[in-house]
PDB file of N, CA and C and ligand atoms in Angstrom:
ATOM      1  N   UNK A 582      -1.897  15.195 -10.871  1.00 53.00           N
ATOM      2  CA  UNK A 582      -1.047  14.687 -11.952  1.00 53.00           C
ATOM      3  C   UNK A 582      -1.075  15.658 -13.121  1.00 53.00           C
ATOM      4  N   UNK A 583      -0.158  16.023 -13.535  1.00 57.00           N
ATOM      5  CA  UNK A 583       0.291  16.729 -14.811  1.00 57.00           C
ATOM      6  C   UNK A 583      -0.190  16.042 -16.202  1.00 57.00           C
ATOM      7  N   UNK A 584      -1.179  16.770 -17.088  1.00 64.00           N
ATOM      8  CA  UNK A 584      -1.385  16.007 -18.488  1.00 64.00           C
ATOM      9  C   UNK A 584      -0.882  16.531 -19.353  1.00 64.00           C
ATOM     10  N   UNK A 585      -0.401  15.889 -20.767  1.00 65.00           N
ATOM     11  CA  UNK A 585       0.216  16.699 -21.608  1.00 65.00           C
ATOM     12  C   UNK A 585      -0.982  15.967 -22.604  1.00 65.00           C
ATOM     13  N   UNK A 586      -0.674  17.107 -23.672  1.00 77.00           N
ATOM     14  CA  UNK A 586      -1.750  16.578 -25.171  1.00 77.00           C
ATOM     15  C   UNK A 586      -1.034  17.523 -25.756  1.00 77.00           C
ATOM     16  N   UNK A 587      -0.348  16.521 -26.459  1.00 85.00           N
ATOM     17  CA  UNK A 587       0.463  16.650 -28.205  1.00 85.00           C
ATOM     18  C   UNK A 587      -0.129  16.629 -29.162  1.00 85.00           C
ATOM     19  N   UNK A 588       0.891  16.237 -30.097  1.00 89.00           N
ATOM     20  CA  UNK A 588      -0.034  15.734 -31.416  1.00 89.00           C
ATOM     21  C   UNK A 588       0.386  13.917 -31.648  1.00 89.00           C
ATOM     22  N   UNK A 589       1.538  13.785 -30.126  1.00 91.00           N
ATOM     23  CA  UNK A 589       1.691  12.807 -30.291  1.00 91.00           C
ATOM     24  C   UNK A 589       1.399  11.853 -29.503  1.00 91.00           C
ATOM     25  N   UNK A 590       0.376  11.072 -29.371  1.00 91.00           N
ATOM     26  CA  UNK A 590      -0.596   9.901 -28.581  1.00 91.00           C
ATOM     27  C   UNK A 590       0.868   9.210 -27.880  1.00 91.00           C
ATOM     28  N   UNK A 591       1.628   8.460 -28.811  1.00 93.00           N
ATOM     29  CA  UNK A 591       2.355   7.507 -28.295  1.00 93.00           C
ATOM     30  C   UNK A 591       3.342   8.128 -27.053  1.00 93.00           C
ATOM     31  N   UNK A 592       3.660   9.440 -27.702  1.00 93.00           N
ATOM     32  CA  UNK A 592       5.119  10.199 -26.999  1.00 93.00           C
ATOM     33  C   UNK A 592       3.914  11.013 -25.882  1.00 93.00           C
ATOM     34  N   UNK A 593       2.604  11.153 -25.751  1.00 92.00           N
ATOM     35  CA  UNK A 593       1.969  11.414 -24.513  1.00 92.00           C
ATOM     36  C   UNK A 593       1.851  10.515 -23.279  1.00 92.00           C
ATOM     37  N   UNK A 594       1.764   9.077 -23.970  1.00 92.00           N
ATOM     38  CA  UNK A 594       1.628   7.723 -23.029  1.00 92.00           C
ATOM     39  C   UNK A 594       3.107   7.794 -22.442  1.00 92.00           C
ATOM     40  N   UNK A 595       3.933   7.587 -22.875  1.00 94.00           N
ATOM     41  CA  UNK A 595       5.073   7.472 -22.496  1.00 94.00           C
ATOM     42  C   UNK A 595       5.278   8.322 -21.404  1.00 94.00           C
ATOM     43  N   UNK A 596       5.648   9.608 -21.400  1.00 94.00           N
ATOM     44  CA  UNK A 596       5.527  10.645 -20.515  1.00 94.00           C
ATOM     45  C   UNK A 596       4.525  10.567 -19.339  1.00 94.00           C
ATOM     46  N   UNK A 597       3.488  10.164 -19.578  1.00 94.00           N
ATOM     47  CA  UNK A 597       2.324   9.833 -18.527  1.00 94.00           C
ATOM     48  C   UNK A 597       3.028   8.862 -17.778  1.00 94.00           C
ATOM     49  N   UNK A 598       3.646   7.692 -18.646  1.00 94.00           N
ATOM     50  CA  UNK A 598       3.848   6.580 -17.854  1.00 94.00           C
ATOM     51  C   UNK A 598       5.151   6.395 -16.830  1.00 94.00           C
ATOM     52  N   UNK A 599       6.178   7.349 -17.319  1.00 95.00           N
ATOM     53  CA  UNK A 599       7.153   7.592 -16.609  1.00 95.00           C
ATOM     54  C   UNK A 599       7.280   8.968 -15.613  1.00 95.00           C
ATOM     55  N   UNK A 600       5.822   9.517 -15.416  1.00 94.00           N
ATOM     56  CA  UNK A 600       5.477  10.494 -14.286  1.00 94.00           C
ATOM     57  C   UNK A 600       4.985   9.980 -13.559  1.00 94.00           C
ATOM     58  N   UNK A 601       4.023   8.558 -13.864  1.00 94.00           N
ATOM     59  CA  UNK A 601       3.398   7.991 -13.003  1.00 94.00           C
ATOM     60  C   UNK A 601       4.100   6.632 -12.219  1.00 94.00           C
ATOM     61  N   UNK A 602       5.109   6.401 -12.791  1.00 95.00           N
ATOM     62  CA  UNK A 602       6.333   5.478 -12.238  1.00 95.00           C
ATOM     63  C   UNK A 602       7.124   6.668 -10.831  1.00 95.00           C
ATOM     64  N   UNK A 603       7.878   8.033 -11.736  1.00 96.00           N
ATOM     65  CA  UNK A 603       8.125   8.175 -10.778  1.00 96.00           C
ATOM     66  C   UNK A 603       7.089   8.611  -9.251  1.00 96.00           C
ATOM     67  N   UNK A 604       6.085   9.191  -9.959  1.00 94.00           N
ATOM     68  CA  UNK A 604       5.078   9.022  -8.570  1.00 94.00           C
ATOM     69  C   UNK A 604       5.014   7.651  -7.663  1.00 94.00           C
ATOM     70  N   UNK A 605       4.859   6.456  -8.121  1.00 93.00           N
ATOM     71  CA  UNK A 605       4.897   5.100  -7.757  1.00 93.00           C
ATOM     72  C   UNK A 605       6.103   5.177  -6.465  1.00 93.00           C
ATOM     73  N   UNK A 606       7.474   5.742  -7.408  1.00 94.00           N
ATOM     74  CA  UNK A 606       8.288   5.342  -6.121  1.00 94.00           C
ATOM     75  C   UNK A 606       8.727   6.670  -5.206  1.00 94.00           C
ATOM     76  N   UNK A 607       8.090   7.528  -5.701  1.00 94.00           N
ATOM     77  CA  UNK A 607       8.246   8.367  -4.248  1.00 94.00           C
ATOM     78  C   UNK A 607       7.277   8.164  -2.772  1.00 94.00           C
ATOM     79  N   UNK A 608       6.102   7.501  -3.281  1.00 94.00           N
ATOM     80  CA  UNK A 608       5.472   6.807  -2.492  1.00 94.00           C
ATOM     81  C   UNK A 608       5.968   5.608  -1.578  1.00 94.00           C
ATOM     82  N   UNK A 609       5.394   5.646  -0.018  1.00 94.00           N
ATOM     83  CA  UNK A 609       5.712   4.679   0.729  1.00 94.00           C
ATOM     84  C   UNK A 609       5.493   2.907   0.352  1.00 94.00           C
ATOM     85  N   UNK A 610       6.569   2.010   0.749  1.00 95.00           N
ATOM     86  CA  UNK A 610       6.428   1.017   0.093  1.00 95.00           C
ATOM     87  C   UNK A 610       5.956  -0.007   1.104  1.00 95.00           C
ATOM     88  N   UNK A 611       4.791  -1.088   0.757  1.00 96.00           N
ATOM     89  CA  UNK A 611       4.346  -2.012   1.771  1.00 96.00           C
ATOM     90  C   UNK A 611       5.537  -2.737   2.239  1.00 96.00           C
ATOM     91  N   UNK A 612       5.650  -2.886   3.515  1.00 95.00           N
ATOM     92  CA  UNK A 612       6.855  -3.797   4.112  1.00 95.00           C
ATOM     93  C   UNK A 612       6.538  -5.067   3.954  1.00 95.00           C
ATOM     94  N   UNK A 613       5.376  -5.912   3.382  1.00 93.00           N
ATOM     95  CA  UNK A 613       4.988  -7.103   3.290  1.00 93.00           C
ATOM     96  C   UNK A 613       5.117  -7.322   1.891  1.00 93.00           C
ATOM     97  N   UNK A 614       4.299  -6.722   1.356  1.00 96.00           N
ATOM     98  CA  UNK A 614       4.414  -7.197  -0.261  1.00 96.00           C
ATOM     99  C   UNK A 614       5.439  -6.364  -1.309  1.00 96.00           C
ATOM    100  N   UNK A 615       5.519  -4.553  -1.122  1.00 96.00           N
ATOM    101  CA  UNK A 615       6.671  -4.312  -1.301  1.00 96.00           C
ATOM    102  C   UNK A 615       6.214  -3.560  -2.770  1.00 96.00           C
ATOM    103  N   UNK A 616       5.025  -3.635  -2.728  1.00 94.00           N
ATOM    104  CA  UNK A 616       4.090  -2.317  -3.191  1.00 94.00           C
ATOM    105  C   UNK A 616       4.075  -1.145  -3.167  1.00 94.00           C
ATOM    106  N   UNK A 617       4.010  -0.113  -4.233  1.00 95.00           N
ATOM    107  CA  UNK A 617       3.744   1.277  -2.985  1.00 95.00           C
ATOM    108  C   UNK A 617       2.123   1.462  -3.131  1.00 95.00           C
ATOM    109  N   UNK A 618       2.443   2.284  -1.832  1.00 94.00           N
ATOM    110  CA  UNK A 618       0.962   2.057  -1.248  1.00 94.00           C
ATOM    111  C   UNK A 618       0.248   3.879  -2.095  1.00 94.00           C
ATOM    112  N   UNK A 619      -0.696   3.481  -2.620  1.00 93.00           N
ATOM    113  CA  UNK A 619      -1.265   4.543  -3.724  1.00 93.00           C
ATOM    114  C   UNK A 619      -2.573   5.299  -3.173  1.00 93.00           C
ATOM    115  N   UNK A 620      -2.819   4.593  -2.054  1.00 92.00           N
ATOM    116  CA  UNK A 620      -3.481   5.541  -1.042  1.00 92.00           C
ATOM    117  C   UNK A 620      -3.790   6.842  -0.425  1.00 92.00           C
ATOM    118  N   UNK A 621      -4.129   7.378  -0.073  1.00 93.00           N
ATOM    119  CA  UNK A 621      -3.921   8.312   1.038  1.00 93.00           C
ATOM    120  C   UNK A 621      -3.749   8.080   2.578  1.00 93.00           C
ATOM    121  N   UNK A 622      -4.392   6.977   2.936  1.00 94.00           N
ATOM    122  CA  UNK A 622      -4.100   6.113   4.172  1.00 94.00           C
ATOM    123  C   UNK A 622      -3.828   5.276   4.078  1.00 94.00           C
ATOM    124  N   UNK A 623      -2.718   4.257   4.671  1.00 94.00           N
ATOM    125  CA  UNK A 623      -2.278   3.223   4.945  1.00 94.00           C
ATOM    126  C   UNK A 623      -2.328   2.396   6.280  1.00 94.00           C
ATOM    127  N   UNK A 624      -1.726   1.417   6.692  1.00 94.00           N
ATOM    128  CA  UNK A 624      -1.401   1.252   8.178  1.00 94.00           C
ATOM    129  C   UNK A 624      -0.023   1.178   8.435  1.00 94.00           C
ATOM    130  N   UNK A 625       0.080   1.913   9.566  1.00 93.00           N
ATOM    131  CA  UNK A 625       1.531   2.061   9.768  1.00 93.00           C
ATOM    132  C   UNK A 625       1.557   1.402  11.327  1.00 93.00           C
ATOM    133  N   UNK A 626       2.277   0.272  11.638  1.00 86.00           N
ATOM    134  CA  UNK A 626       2.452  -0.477  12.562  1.00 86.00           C
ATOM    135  C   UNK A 626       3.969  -0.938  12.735  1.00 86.00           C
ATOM    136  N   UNK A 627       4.946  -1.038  13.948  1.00 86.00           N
ATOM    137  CA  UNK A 627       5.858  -1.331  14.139  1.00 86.00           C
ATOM    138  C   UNK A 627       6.954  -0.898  13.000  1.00 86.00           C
ATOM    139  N   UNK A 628       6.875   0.613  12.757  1.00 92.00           N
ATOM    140  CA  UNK A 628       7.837   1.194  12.359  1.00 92.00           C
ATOM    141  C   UNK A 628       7.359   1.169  10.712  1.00 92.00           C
ATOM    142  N   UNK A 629       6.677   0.178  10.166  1.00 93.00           N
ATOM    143  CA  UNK A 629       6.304   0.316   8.871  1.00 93.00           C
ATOM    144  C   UNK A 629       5.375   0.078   8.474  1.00 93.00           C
ATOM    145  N   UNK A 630       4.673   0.552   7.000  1.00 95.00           N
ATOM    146  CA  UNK A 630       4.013   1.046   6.366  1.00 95.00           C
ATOM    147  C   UNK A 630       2.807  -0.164   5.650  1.00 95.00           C
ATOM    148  N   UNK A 631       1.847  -0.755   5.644  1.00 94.00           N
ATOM    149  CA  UNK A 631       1.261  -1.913   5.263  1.00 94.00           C
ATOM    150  C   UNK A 631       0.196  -1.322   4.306  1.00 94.00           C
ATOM    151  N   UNK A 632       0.132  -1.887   3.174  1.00 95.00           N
ATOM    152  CA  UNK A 632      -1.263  -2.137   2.824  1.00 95.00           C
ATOM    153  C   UNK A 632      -2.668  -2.421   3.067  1.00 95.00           C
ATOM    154  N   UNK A 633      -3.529  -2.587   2.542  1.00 93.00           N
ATOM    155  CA  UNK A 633      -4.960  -2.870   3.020  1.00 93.00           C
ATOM    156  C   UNK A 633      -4.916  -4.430   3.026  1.00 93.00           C
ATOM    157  N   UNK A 634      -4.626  -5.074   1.895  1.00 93.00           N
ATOM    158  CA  UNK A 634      -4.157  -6.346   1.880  1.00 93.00           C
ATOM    159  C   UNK A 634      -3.387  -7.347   2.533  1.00 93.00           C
ATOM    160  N   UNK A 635      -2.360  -6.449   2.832  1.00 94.00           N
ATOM    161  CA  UNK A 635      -1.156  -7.059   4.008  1.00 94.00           C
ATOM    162  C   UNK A 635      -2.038  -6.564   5.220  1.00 94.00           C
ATOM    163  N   UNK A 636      -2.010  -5.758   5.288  1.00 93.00           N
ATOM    164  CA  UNK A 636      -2.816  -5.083   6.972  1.00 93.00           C
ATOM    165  C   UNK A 636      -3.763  -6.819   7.079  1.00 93.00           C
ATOM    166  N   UNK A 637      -4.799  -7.225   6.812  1.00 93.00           N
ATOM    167  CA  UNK A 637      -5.548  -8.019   6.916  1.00 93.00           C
ATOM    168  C   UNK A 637      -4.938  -9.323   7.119  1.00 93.00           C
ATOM    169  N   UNK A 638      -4.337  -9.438   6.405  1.00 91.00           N
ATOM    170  CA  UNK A 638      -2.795 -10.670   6.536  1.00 91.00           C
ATOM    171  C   UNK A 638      -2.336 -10.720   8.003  1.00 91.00           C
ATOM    172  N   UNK A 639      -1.729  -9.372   8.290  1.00 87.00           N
ATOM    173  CA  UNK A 639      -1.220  -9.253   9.827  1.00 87.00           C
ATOM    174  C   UNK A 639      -2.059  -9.511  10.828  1.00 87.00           C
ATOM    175  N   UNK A 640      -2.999  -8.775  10.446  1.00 89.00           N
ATOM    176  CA  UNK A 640      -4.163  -8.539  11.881  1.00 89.00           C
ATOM    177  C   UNK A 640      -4.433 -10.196  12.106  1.00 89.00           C
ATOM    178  N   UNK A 641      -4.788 -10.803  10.855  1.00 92.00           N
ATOM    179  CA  UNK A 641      -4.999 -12.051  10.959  1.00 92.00           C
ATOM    180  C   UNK A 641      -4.237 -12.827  11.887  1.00 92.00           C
ATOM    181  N   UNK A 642      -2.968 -12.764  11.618  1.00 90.00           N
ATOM    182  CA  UNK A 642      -1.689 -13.684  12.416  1.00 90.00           C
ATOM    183  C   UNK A 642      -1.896 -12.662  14.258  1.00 90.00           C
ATOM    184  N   UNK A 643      -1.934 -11.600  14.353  1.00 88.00           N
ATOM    185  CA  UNK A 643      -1.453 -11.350  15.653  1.00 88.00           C
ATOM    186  C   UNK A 643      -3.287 -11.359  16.023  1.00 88.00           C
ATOM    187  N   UNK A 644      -4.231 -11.524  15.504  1.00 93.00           N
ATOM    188  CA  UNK A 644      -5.460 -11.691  15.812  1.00 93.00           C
ATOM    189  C   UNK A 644      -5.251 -13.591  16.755  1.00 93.00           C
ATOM    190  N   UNK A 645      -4.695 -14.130  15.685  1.00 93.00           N
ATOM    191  CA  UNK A 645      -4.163 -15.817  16.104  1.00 93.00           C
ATOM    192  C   UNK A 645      -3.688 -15.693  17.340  1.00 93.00           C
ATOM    193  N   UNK A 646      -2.446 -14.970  17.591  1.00 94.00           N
ATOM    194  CA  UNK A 646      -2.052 -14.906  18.657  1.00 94.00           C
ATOM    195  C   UNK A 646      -2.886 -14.674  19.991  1.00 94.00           C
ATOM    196  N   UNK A 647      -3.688 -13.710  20.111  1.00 93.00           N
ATOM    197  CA  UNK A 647      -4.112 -13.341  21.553  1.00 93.00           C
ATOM    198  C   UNK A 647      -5.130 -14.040  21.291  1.00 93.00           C
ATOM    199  N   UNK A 648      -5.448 -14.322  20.359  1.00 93.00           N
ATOM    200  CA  UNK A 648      -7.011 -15.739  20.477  1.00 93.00           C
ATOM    201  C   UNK A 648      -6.698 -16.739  21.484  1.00 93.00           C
ATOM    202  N   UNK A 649      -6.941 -17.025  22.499  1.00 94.00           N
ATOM    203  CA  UNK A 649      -6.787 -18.053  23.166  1.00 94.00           C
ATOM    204  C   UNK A 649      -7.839 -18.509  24.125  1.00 94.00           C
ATOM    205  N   UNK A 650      -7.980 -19.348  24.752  1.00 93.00           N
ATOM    206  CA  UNK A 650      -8.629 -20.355  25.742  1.00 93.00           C
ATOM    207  C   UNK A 650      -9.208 -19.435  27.012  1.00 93.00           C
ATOM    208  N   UNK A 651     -10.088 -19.351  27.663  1.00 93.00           N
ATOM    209  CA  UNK A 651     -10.286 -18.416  28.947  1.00 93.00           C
ATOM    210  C   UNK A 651      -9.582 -19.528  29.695  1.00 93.00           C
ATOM    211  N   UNK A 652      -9.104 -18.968  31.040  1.00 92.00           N
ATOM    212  CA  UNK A 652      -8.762 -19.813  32.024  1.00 92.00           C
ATOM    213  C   UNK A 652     -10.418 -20.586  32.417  1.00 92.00           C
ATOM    214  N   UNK A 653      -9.625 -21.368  32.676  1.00 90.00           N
ATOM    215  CA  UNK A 653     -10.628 -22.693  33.535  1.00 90.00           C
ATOM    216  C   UNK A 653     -11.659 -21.520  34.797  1.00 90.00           C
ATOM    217  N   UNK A 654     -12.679 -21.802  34.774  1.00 80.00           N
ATOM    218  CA  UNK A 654     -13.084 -21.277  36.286  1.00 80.00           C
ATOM    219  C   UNK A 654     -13.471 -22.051  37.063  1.00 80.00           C
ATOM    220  N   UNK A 655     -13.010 -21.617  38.058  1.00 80.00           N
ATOM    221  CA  UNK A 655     -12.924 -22.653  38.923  1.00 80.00           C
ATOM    222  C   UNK A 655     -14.384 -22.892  39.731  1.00 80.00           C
ATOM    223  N   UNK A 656     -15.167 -24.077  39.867  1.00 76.00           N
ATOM    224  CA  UNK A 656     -16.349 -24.750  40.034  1.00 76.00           C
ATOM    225  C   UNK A 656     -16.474 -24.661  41.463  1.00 76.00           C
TER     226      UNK A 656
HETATM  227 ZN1   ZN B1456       1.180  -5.001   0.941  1.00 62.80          ZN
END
């Protein structure tokens, strides 16, 4: 990230804050929450891009899914 130091505090924040916006959206955006992800790693599953937060969310639900019952064995 680029710093500037003026003489002017307020007109430095500003500038910071609209380098660090556009950094924000050149970054990949969570397909769940819709975040960008500020990472260096993410999870990228079925074409898009998840968070650490959402990732855990998902895994959760398709974790649900293959959770199931063993077949009966037979006695
Ligand atoms: Zn997310």
């Amino acid at each position: 990230m680029p710093r500037y130091y003026t003489d002017d505090p307020i007109a430095d924040f500003n500038r910071k804050d609209r380098d660090d916006q556009k950094w924000l959206d050149s970054r990949p955006k969570c397909h769940a929450c819709g975040e960008a992800i500020t990472s260096d790693f993410a999870y990228h599953w079925d074409d898009a891009w998840y968070c650490k937060a959402c990732k855990d969310d998902l895994a959760e639900n398709i974790l649900q899914e293959i959770y199931l019952p063993l077949p009966e064995v037979p006695a």
